[in-house]
mmCIF file of C-alpha atoms in Angstrom:
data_model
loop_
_atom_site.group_PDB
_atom_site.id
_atom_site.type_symbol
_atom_site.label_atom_id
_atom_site.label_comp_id
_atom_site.label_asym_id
_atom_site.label_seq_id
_atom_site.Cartn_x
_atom_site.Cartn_y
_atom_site.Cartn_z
ATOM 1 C CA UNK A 1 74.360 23.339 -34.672
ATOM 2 C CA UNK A 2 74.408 19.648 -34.330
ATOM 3 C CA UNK A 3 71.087 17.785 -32.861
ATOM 4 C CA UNK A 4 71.760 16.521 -29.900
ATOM 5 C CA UNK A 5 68.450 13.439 -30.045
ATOM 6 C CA UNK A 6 70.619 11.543 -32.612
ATOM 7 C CA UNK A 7 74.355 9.968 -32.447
ATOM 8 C CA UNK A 8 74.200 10.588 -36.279
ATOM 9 C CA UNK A 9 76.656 13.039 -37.710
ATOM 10 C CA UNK A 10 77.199 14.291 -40.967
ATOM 11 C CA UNK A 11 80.037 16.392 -42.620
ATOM 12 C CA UNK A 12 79.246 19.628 -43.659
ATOM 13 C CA UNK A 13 75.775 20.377 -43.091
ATOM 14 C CA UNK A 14 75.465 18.687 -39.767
ATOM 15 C CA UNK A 15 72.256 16.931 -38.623
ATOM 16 C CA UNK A 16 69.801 20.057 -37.628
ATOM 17 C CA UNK A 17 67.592 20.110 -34.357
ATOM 18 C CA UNK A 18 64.537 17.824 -34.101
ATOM 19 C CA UNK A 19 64.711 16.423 -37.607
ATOM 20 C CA UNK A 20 66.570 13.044 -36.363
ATOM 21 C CA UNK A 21 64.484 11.311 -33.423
ATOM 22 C CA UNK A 22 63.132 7.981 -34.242
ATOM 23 C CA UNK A 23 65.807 7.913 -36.909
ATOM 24 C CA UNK A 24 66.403 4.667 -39.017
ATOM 25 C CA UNK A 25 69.646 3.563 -40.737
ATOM 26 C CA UNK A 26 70.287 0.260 -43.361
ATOM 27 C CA UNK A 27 73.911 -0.849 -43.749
ATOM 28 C CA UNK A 28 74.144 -3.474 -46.809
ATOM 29 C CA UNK A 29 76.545 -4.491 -49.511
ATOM 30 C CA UNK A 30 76.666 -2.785 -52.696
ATOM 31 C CA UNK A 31 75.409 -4.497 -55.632
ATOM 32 C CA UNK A 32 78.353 -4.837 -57.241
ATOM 33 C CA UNK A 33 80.235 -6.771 -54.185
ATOM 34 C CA UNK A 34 78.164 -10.081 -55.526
ATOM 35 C CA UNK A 35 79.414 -11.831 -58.210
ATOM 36 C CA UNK A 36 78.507 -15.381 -57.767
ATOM 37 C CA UNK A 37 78.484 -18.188 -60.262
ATOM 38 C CA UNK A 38 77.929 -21.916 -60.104
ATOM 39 C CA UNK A 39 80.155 -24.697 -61.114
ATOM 40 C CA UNK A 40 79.019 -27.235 -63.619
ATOM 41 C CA UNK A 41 78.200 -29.677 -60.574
ATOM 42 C CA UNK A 42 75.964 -26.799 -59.074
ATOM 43 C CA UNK A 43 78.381 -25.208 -56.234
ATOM 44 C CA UNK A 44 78.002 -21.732 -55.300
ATOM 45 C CA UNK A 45 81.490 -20.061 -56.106
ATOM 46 C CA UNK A 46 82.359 -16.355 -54.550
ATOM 47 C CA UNK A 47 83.808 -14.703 -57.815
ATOM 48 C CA UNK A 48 83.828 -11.325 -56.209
ATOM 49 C CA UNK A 49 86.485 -8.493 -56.079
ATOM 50 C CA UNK A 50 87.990 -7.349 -52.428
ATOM 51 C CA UNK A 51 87.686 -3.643 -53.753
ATOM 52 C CA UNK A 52 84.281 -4.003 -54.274
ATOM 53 C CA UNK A 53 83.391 -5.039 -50.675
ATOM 54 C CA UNK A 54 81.219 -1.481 -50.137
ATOM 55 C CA UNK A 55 78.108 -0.351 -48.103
ATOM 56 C CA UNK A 56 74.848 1.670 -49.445
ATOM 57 C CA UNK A 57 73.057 3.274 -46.573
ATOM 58 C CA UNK A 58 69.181 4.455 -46.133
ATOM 59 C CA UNK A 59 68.826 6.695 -43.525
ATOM 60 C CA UNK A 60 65.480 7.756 -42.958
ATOM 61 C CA UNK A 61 63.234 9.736 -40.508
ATOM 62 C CA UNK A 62 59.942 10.968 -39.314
ATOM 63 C CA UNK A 63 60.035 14.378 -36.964
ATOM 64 C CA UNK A 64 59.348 17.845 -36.797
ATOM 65 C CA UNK A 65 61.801 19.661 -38.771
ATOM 66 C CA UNK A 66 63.411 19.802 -41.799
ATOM 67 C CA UNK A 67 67.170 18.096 -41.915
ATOM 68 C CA UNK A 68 69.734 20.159 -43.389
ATOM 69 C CA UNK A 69 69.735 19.409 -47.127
ATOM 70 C CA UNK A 70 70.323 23.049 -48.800
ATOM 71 C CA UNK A 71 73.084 21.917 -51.254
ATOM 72 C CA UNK A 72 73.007 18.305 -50.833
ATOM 73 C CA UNK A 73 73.108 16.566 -54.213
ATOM 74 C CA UNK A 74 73.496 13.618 -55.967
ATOM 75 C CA UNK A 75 77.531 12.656 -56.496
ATOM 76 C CA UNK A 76 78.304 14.981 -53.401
ATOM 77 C CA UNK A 77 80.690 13.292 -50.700
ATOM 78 C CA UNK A 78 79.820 12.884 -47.506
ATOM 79 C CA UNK A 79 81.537 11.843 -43.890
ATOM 80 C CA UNK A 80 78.709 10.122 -42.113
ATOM 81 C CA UNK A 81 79.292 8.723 -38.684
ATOM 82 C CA UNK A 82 76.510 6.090 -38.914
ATOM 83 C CA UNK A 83 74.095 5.323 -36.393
ATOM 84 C CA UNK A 84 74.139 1.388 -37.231
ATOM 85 C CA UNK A 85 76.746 -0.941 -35.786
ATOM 86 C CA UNK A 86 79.044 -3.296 -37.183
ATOM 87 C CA UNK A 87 80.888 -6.125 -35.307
ATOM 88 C CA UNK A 88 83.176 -9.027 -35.194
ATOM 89 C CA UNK A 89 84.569 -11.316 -32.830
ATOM 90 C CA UNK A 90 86.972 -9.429 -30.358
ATOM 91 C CA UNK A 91 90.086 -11.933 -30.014
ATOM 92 C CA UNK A 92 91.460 -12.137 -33.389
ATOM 93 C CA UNK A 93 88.953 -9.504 -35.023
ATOM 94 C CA UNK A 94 89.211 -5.770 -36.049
ATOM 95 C CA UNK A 95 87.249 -3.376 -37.733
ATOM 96 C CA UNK A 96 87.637 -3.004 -40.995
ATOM 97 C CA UNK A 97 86.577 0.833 -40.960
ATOM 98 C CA UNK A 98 87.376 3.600 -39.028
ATOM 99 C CA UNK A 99 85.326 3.594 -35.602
ATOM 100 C CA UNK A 100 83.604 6.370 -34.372
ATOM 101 C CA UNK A 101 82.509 4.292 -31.101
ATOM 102 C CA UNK A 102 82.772 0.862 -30.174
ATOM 103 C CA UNK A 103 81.356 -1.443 -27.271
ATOM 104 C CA UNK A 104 82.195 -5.226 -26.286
ATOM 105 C CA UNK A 105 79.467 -7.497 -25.323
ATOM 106 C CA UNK A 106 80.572 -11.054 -24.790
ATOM 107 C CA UNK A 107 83.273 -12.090 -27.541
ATOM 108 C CA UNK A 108 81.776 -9.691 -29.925
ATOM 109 C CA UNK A 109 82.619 -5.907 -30.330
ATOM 110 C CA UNK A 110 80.238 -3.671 -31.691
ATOM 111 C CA UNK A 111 81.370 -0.179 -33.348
ATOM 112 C CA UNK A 112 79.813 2.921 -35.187
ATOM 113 C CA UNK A 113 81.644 3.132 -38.029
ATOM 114 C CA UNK A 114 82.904 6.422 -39.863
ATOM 115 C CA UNK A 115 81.958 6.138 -43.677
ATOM 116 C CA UNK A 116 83.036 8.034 -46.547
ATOM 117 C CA UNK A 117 79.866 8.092 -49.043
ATOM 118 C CA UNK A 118 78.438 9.808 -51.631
ATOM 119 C CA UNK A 119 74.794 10.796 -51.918
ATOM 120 C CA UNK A 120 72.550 8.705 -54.319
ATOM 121 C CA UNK A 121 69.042 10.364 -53.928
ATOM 122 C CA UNK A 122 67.789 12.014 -51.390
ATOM 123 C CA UNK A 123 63.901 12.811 -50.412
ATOM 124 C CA UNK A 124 61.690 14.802 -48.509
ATOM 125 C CA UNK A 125 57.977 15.317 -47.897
ATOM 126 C CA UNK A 126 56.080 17.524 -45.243
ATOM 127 C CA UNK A 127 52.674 17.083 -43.604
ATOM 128 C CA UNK A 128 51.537 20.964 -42.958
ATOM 129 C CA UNK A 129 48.512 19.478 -40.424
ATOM 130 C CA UNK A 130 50.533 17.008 -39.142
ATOM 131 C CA UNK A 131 53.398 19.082 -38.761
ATOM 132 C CA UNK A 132 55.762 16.169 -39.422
ATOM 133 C CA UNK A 133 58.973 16.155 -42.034
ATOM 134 C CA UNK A 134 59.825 11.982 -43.626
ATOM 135 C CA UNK A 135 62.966 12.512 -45.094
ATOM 136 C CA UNK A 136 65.347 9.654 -46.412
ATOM 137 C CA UNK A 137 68.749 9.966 -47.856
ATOM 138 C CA UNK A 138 70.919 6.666 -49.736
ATOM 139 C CA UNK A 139 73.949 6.807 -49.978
ATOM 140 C CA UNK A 140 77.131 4.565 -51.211
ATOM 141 C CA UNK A 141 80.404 4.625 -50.359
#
C-alpha cells in the first residue's frame, strides 16, 4: 500500500500509511563532488570530476506510524522519487535526471527527480505517550 499524504515513493517497500505527513527532504552534493584548490595568486579553481557530480538525501519525518523499514539496510539500493525539486532555466535547459514530475514557473522549470540511491543510515525513535514515530533515512546516490 502506498500513502497517499506524501508524493514520496520508494522502491520496494513503498512509503506506508500515515508515517509521511509533514515530511522533510535535503538534496545536496556529495562530499566528494568538491575538490577545490587555489592558485598561487589565491583564485578559487574547480578541480572536480563530472562523475562525481552526486546527491545525498535526508529524508525525515514526524507522524503516527512506523515507515516501512523491515529489511532496509545500509548498502541496499533504492529508487526514490524525491519529494524535493530541482530546476533550471527552461529555454536551453534540461534535467539532468530522470523526472518523475515537472512544472514551469516563469523561465524556470521545476521537476521531482527519480534517484537511484543507496541507504547510508537510517533511524527511528517512538514516543509511546505521544504516540508519534521521527524517523530519518540518508541516502547517496
Amino acid at each position: 500500500m502506498t500513502d497517499s499524504t506524501t508524493l514520496l515513493a520508494i522502491s520496494g517497500q513503498g512509503v506506508s500509511p500515515y508515517s509521511a505527513r509533514g515530511l522533510t527532504q535535503t538534496l545536496e552534493p556529495i562530499a566528494a563532488a568538491a575538490s577545490m584548490r587555489r592558485t598561487i595568486n589565491g583564485a578559487l579553481k574547480d578541480l572536480s570530476r563530472v562523475q562525481f557530480r552526486k546527491y545525498a538525501s535526508t529524508i525525515s519525518c514526524n507522524d503516527q506510524a512506523a515507515p516501512a523499514i523491515e529489511g532496509v539496510f545500509p548498502g541496499m539500493l533504492l529508487t526514490v522519487d524525491c519529494v524535493a525539486e530541482l530546476s533550471y532555466k527552461t529555454v536551453g535547459g534540461s534535467a539532468s535526471r530522470t523526472v518523475v514530475a515537472s512544472r514551469t514557473d516563469g523561465d524556470y522549470t521545476f521537476y521531482r527527480p527519480r534517484l537511484s540511491m543507496r541507504v547510508v543510515t537510517f533511524n527511528m525513535s517512538q514516543d509511546e505517550y505521544g504516540a508519534t514515530v521521527q524517523w530519518s533515512l540518508q541516502l547517496e546516490e
